[in-house]
Backbone as XML, in Angstrom:
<?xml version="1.0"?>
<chain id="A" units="angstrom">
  <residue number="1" name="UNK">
    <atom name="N" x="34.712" y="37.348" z="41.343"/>
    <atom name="CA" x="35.511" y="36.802" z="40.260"/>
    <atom name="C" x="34.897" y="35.527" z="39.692"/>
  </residue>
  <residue number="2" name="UNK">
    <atom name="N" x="34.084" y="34.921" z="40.063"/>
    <atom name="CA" x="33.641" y="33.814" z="40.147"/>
    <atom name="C" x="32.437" y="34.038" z="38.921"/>
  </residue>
  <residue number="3" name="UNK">
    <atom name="N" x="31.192" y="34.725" z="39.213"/>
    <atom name="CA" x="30.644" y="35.634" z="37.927"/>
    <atom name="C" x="31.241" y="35.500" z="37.316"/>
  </residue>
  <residue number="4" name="UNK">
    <atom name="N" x="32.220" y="36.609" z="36.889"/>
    <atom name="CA" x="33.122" y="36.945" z="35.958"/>
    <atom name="C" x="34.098" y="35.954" z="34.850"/>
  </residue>
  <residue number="5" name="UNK">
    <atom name="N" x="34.510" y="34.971" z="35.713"/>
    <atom name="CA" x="34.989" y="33.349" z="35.032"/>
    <atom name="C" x="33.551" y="32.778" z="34.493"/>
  </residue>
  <residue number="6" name="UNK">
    <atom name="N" x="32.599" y="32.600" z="35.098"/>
    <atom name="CA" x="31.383" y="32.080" z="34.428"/>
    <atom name="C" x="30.496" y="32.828" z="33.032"/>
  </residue>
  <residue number="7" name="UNK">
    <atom name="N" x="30.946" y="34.365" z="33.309"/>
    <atom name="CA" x="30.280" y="35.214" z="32.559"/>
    <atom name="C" x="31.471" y="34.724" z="31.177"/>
  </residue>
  <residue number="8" name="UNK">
    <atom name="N" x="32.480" y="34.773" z="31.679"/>
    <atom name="CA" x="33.386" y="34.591" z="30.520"/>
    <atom name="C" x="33.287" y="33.750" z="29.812"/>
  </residue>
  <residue number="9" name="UNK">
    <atom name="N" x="33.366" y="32.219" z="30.189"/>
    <atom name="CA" x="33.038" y="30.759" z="30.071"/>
    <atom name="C" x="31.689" y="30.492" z="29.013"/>
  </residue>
  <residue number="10" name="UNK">
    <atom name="N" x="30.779" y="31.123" z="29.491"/>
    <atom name="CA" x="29.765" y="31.186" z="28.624"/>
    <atom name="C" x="29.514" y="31.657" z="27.429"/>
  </residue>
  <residue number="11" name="UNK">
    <atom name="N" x="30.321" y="33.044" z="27.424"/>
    <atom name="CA" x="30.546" y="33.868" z="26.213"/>
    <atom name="C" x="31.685" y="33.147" z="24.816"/>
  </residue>
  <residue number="12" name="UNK">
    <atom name="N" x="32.684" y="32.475" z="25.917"/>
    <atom name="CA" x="33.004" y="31.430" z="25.230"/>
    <atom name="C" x="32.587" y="30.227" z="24.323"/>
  </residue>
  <residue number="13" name="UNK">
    <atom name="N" x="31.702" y="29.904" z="25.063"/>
    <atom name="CA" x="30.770" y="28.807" z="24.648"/>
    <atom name="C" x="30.023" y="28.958" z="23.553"/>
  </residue>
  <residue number="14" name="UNK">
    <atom name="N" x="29.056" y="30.495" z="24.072"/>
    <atom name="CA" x="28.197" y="30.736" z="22.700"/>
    <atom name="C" x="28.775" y="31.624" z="21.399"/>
  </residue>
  <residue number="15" name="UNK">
    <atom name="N" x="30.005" y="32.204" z="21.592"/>
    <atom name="CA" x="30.977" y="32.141" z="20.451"/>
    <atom name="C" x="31.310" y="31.070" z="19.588"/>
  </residue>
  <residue number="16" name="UNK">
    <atom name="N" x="31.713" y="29.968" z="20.230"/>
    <atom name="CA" x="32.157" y="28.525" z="19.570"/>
    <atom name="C" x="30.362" y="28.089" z="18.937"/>
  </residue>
  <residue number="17" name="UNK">
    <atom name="N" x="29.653" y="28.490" z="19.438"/>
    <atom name="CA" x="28.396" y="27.546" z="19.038"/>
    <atom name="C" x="27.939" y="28.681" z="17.923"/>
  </residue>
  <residue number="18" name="UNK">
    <atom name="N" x="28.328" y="29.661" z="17.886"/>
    <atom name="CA" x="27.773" y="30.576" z="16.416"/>
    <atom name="C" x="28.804" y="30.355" z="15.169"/>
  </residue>
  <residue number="19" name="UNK">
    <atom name="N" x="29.798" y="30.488" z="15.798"/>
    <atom name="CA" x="30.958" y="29.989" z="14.727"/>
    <atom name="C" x="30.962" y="28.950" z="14.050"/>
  </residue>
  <residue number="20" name="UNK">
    <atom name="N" x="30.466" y="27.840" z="14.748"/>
    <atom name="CA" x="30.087" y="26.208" z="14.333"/>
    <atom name="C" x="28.629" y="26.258" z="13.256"/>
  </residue>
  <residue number="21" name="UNK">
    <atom name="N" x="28.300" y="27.500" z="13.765"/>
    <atom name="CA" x="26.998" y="27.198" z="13.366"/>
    <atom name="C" x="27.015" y="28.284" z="11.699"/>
  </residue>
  <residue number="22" name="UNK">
    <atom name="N" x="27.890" y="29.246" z="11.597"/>
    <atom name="CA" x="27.925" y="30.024" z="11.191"/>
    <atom name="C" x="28.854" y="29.134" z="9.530"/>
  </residue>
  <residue number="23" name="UNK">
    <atom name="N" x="29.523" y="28.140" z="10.412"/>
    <atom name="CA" x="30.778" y="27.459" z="9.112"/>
    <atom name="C" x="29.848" y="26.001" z="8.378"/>
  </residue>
  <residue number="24" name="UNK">
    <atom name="N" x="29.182" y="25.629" z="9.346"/>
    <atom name="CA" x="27.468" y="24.924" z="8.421"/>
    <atom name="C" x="26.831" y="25.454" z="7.710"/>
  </residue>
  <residue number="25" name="UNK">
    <atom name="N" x="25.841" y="26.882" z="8.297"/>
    <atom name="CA" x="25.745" y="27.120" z="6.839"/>
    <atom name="C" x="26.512" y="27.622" z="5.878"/>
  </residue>
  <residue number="26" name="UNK">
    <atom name="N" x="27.660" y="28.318" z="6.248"/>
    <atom name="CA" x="28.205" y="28.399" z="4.960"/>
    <atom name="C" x="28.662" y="27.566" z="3.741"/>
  </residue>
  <residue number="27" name="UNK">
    <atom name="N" x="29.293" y="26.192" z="4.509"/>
    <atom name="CA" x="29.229" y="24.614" z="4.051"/>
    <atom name="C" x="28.580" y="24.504" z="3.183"/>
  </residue>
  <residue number="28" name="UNK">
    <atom name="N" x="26.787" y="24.093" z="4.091"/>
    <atom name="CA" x="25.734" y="23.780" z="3.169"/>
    <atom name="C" x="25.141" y="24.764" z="2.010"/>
  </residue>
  <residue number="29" name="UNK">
    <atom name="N" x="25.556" y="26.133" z="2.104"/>
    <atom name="CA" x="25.294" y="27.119" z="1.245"/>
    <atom name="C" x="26.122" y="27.193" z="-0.192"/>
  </residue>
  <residue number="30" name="UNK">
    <atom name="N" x="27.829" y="26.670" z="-0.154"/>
    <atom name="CA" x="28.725" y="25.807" z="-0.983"/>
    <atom name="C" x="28.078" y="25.001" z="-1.830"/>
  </residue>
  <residue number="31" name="UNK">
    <atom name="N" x="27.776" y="23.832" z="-0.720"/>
    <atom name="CA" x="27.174" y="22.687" z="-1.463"/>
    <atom name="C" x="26.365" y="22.752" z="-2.591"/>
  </residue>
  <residue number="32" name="UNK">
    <atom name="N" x="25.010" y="23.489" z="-1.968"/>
    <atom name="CA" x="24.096" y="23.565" z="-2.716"/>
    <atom name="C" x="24.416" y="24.679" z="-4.136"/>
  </residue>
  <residue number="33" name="UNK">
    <atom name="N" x="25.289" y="25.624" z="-4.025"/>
    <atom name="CA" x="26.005" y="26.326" z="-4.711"/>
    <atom name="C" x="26.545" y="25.646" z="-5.750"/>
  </residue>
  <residue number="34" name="UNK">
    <atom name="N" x="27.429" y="24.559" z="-5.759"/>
    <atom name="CA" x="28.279" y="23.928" z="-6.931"/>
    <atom name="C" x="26.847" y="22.794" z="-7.317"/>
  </residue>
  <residue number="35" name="UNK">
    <atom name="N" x="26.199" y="22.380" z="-6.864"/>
    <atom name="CA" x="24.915" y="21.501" z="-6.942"/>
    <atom name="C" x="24.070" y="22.396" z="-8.377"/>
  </residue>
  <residue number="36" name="UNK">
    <atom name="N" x="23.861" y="23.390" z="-8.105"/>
    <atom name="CA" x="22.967" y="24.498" z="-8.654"/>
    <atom name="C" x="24.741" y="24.758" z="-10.102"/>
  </residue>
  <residue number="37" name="UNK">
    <atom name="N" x="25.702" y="24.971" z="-10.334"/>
    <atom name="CA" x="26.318" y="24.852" z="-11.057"/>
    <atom name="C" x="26.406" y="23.624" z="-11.976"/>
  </residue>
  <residue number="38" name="UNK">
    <atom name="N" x="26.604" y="22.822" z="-11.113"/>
    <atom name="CA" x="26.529" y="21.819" z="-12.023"/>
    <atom name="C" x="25.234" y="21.534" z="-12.957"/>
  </residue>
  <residue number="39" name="UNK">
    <atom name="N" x="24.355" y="21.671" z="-12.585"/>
    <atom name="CA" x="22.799" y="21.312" z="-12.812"/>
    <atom name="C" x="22.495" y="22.418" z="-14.314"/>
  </residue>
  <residue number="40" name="UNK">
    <atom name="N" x="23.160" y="23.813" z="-14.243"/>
    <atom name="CA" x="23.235" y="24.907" z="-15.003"/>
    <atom name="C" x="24.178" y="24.342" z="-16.370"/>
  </residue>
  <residue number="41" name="UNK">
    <atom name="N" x="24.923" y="24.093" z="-15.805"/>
    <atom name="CA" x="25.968" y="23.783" z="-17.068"/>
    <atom name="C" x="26.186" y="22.639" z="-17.746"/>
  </residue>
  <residue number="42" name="UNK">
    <atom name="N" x="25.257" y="21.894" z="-17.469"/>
    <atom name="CA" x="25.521" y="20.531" z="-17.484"/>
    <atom name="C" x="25.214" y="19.835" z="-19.002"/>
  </residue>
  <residue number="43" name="UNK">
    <atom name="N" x="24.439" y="20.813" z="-19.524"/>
    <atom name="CA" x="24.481" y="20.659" z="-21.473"/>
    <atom name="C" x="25.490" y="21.127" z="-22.071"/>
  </residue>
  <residue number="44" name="UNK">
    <atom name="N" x="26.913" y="21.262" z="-21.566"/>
    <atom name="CA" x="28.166" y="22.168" z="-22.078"/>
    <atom name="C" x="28.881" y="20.580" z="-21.515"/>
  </residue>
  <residue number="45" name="UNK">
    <atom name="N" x="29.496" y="20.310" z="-23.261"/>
    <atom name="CA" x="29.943" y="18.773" z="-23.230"/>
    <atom name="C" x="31.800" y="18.848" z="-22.816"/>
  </residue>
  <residue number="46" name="UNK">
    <atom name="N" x="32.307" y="17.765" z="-21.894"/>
    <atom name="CA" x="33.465" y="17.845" z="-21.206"/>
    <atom name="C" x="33.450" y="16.676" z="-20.455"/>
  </residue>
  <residue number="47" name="UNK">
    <atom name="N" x="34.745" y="16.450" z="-20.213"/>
    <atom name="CA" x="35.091" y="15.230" z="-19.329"/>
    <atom name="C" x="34.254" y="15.078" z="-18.238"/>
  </residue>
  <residue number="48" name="UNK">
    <atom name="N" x="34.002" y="13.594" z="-17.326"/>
    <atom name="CA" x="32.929" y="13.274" z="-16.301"/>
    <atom name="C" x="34.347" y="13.886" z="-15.253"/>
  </residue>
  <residue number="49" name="UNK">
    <atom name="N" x="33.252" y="14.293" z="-14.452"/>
    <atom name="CA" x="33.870" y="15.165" z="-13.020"/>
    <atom name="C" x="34.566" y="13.750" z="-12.562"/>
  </residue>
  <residue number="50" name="UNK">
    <atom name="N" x="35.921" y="13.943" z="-11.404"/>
    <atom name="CA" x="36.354" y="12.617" z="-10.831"/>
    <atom name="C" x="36.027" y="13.051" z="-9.467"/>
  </residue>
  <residue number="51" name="UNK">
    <atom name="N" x="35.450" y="14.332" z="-8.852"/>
    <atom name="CA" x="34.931" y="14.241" z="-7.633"/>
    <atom name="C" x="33.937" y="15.507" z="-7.214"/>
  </residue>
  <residue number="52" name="UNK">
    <atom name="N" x="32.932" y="15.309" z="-6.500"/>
    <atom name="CA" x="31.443" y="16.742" z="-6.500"/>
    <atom name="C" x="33.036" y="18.178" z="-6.165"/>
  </residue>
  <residue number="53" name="UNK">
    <atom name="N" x="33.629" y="18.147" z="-5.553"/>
    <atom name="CA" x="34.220" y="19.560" z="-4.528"/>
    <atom name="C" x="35.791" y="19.618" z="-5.597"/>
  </residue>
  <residue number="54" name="UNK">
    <atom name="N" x="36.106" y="18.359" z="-5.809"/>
    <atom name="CA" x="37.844" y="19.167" z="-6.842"/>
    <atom name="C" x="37.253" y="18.974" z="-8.509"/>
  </residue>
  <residue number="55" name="UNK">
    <atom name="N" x="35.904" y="18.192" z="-8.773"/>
    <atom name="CA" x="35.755" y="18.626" z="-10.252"/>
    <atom name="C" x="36.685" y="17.731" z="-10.995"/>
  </residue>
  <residue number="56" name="UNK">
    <atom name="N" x="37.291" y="18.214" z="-12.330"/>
    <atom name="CA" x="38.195" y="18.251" z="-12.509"/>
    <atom name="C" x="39.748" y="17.907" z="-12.426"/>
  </residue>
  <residue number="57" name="UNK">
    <atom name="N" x="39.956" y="18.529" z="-11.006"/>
    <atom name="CA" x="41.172" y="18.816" z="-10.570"/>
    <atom name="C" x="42.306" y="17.798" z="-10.867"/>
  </residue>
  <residue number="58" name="UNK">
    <atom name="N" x="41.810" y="16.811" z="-9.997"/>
    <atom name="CA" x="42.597" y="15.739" z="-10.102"/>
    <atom name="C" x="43.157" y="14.700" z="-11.458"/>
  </residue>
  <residue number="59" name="UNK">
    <atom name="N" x="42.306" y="14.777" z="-12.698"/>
    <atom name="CA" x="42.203" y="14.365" z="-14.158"/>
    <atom name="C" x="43.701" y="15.306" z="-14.684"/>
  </residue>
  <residue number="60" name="UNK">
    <atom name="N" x="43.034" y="16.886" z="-14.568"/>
    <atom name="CA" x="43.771" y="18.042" z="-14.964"/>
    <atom name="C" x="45.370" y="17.403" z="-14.423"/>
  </residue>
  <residue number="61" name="UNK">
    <atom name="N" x="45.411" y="17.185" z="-13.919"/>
    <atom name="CA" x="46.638" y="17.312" z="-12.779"/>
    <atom name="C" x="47.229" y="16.131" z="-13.514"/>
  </residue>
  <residue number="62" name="UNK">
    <atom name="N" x="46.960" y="14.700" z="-13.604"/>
    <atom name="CA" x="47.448" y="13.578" z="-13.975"/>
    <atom name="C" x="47.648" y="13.703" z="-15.605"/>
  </residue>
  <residue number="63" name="UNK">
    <atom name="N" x="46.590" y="14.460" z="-16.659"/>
    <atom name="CA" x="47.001" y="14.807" z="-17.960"/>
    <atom name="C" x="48.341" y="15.935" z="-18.538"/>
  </residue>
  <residue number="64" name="UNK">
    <atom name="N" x="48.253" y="16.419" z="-17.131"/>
    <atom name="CA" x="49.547" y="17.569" z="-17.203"/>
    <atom name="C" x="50.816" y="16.886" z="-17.112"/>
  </residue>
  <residue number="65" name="UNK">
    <atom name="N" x="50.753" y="16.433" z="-16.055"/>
    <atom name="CA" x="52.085" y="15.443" z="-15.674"/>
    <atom name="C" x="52.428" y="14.280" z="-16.443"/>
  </residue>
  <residue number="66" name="UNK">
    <atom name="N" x="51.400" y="14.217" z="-17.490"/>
    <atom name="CA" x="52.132" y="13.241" z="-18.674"/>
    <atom name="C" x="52.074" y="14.196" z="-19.565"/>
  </residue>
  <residue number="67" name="UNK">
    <atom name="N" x="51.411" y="14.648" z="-19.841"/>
    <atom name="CA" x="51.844" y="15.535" z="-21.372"/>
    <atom name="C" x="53.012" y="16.363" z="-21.296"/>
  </residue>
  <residue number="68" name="UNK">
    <atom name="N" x="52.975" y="17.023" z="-19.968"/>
    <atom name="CA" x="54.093" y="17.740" z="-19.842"/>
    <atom name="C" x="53.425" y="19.639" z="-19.877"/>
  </residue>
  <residue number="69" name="UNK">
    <atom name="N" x="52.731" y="19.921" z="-20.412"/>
    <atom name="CA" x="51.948" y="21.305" z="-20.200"/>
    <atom name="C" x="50.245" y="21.421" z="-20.348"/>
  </residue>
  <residue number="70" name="UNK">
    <atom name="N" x="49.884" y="22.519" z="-19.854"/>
    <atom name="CA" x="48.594" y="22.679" z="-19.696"/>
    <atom name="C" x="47.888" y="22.303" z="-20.975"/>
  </residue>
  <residue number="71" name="UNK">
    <atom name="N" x="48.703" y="23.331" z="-22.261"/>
    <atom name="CA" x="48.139" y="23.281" z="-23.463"/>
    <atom name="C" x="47.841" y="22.652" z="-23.950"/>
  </residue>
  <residue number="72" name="UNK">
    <atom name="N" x="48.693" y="21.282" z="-23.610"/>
    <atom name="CA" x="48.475" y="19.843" z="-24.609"/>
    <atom name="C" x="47.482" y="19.630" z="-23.628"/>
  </residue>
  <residue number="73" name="UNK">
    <atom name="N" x="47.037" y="19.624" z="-22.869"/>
    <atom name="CA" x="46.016" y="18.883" z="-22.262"/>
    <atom name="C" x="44.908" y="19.435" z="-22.563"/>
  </residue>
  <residue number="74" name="UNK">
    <atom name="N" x="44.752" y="20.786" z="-22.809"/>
    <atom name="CA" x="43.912" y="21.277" z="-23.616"/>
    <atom name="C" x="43.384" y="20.895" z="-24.886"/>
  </residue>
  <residue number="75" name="UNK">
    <atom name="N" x="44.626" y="20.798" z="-25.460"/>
    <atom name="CA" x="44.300" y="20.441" z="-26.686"/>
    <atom name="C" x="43.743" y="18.919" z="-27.510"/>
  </residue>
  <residue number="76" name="UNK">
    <atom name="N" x="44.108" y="17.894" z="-26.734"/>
    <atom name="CA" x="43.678" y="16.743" z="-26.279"/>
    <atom name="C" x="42.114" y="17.091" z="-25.745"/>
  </residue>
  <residue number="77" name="UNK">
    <atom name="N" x="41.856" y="17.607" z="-25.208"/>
    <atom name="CA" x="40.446" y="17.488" z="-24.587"/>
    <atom name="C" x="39.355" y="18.089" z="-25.499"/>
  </residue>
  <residue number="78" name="UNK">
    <atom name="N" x="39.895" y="19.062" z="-26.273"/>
    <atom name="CA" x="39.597" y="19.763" z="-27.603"/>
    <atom name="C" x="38.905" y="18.897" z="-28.650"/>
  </residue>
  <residue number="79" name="UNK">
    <atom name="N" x="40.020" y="18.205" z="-28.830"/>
    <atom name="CA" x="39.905" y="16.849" z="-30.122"/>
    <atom name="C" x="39.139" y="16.023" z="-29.689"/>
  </residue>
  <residue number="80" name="UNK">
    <atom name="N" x="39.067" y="15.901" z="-28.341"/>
    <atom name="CA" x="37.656" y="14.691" z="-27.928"/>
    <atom name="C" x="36.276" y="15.386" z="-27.669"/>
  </residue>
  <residue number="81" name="UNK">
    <atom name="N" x="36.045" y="16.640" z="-27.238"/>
    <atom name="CA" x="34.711" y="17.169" z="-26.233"/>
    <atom name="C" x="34.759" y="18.492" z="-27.350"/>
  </residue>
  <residue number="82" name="UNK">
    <atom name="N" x="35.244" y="18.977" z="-28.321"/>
    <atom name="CA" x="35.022" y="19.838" z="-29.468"/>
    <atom name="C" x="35.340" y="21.283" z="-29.181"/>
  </residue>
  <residue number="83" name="UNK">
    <atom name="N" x="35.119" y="22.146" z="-29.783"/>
    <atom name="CA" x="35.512" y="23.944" z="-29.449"/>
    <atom name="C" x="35.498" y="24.039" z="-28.118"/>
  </residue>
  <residue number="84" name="UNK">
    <atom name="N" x="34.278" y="23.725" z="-27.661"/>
    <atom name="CA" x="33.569" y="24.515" z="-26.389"/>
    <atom name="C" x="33.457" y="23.418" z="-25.748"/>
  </residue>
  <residue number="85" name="UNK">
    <atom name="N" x="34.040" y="23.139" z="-24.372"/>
    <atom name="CA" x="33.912" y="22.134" z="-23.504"/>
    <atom name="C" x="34.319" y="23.085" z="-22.029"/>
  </residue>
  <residue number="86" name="UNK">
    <atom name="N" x="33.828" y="22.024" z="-21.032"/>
    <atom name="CA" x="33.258" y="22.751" z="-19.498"/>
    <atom name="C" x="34.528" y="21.424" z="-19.001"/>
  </residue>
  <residue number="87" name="UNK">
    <atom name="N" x="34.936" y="22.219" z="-17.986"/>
    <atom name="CA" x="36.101" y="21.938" z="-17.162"/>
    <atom name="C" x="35.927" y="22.134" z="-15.813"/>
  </residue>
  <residue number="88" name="UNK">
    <atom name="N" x="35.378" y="21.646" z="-14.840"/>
    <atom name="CA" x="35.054" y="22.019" z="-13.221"/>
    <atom name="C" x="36.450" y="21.665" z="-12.734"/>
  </residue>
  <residue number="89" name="UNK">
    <atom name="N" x="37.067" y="22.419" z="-12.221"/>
    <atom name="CA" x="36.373" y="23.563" z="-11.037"/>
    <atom name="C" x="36.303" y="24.696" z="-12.187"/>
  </residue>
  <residue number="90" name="UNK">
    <atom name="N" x="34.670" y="25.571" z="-12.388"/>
    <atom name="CA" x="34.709" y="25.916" z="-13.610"/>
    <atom name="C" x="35.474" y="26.482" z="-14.201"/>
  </residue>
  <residue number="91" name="UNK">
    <atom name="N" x="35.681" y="25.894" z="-15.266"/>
    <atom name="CA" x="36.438" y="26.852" z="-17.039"/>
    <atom name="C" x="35.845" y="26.499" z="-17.843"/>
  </residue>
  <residue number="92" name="UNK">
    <atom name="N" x="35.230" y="27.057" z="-18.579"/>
    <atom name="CA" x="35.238" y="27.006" z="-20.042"/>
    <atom name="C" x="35.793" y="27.163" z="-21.052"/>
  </residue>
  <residue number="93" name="UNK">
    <atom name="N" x="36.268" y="26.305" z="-21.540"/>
    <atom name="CA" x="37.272" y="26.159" z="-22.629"/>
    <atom name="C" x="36.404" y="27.132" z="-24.283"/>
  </residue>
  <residue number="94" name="UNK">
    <atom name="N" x="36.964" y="27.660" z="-24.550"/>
    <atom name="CA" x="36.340" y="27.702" z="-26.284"/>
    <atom name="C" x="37.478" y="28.268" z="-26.833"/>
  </residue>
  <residue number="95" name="UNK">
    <atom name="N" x="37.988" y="27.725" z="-28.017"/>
    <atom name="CA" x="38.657" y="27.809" z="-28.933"/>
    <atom name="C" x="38.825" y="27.019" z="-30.271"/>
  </residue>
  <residue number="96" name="UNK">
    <atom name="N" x="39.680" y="27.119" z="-31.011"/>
    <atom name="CA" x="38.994" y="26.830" z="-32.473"/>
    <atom name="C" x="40.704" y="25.580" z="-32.677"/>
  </residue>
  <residue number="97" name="UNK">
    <atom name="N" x="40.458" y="24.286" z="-32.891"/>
    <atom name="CA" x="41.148" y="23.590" z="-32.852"/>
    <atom name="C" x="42.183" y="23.170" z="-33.566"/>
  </residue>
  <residue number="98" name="UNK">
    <atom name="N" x="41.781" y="24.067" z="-34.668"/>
    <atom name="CA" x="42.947" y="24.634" z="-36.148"/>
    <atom name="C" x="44.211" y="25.735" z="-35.211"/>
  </residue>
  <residue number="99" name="UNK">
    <atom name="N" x="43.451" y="26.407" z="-35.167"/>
    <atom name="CA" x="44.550" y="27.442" z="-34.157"/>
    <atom name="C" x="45.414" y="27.111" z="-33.294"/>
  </residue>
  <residue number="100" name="UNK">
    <atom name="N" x="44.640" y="25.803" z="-32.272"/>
    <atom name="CA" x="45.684" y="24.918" z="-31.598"/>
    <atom name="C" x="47.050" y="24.132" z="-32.109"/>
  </residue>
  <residue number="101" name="UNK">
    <atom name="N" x="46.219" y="23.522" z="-33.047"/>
    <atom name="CA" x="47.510" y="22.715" z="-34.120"/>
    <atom name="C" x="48.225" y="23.064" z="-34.416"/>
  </residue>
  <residue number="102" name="UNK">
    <atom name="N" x="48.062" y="24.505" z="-34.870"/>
    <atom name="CA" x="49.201" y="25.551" z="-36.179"/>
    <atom name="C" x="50.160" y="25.725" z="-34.761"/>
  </residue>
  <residue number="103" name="UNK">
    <atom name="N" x="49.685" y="26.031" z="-33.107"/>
    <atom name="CA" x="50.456" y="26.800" z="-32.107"/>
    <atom name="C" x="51.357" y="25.319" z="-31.997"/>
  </residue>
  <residue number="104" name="UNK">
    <atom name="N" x="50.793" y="24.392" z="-31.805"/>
    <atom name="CA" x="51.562" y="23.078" z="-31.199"/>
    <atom name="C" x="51.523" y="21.690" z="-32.432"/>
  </residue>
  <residue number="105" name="UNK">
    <atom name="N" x="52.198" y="22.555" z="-33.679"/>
    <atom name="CA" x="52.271" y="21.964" z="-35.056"/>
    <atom name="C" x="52.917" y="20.454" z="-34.709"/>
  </residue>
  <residue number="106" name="UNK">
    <atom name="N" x="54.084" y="20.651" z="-33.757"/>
    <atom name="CA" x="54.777" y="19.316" z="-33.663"/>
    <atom name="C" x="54.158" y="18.233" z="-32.238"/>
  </residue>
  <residue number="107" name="UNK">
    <atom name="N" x="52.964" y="18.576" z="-32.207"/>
    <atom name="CA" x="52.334" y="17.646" z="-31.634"/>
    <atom name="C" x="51.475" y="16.468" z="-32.260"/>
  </residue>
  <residue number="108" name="UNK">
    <atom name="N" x="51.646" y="15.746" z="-31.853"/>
    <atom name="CA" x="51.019" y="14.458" z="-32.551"/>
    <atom name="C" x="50.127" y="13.966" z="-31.408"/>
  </residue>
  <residue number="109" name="UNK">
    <atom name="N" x="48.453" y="14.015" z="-30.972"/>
    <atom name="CA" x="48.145" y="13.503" z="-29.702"/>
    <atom name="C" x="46.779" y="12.310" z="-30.430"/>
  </residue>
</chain>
């Protein structure tokens, strides 16, 4: 039994050490992933990222919660960064900013 606890123990061990090893590279394979995105898209004009991994996110989030919906925040970002603007975590925005207005006529931004 003694084997057998050791045989186990070990199998344990080198489970945890492939798994560890297995969630690094996937990590560093991420990394270099949004690295290689950014680097691609990076002539597609849009707000400065507020962090490498949420992008976006966090800007998105604080323009919503004052405007009150996605759209206006869209549309706001429209009027500053033009038709076609890049949004990480990626979106690409394109739309035509007349069309916006006529949808959200009683906006004033």
């Amino acid at each position: 039994t003694i084997k057998f606890e050791l045989l186990l123990v070990t199998f344990g061990m080198l489970l945890l050490v492939v798994l560890a090893g297995s969630t690094l590279l996937y990590l560093l394979w991420w990394i270099v992933h949004i690295s290689l995105l950014h680097r691609k898209y990076s002539h597609i004009p849009g707000p400065p990222r507020d962090s490498f991994f949420l992008g976006n996110g966090l800007m998105l989030h604080r323009k919503r919660e004052s405007l009150g919906h996605m759209g206006y925040v869209i549309l706001e970002l429209m009027q500053q960064y033009g038709d076609l603007l890049l949004v990480w975590r990626p979106m690409v925005i394109l739309g035509y900013l007349i069309i916006c207005q006529r949808l959200g006529s009683s906006i004033r931004i």
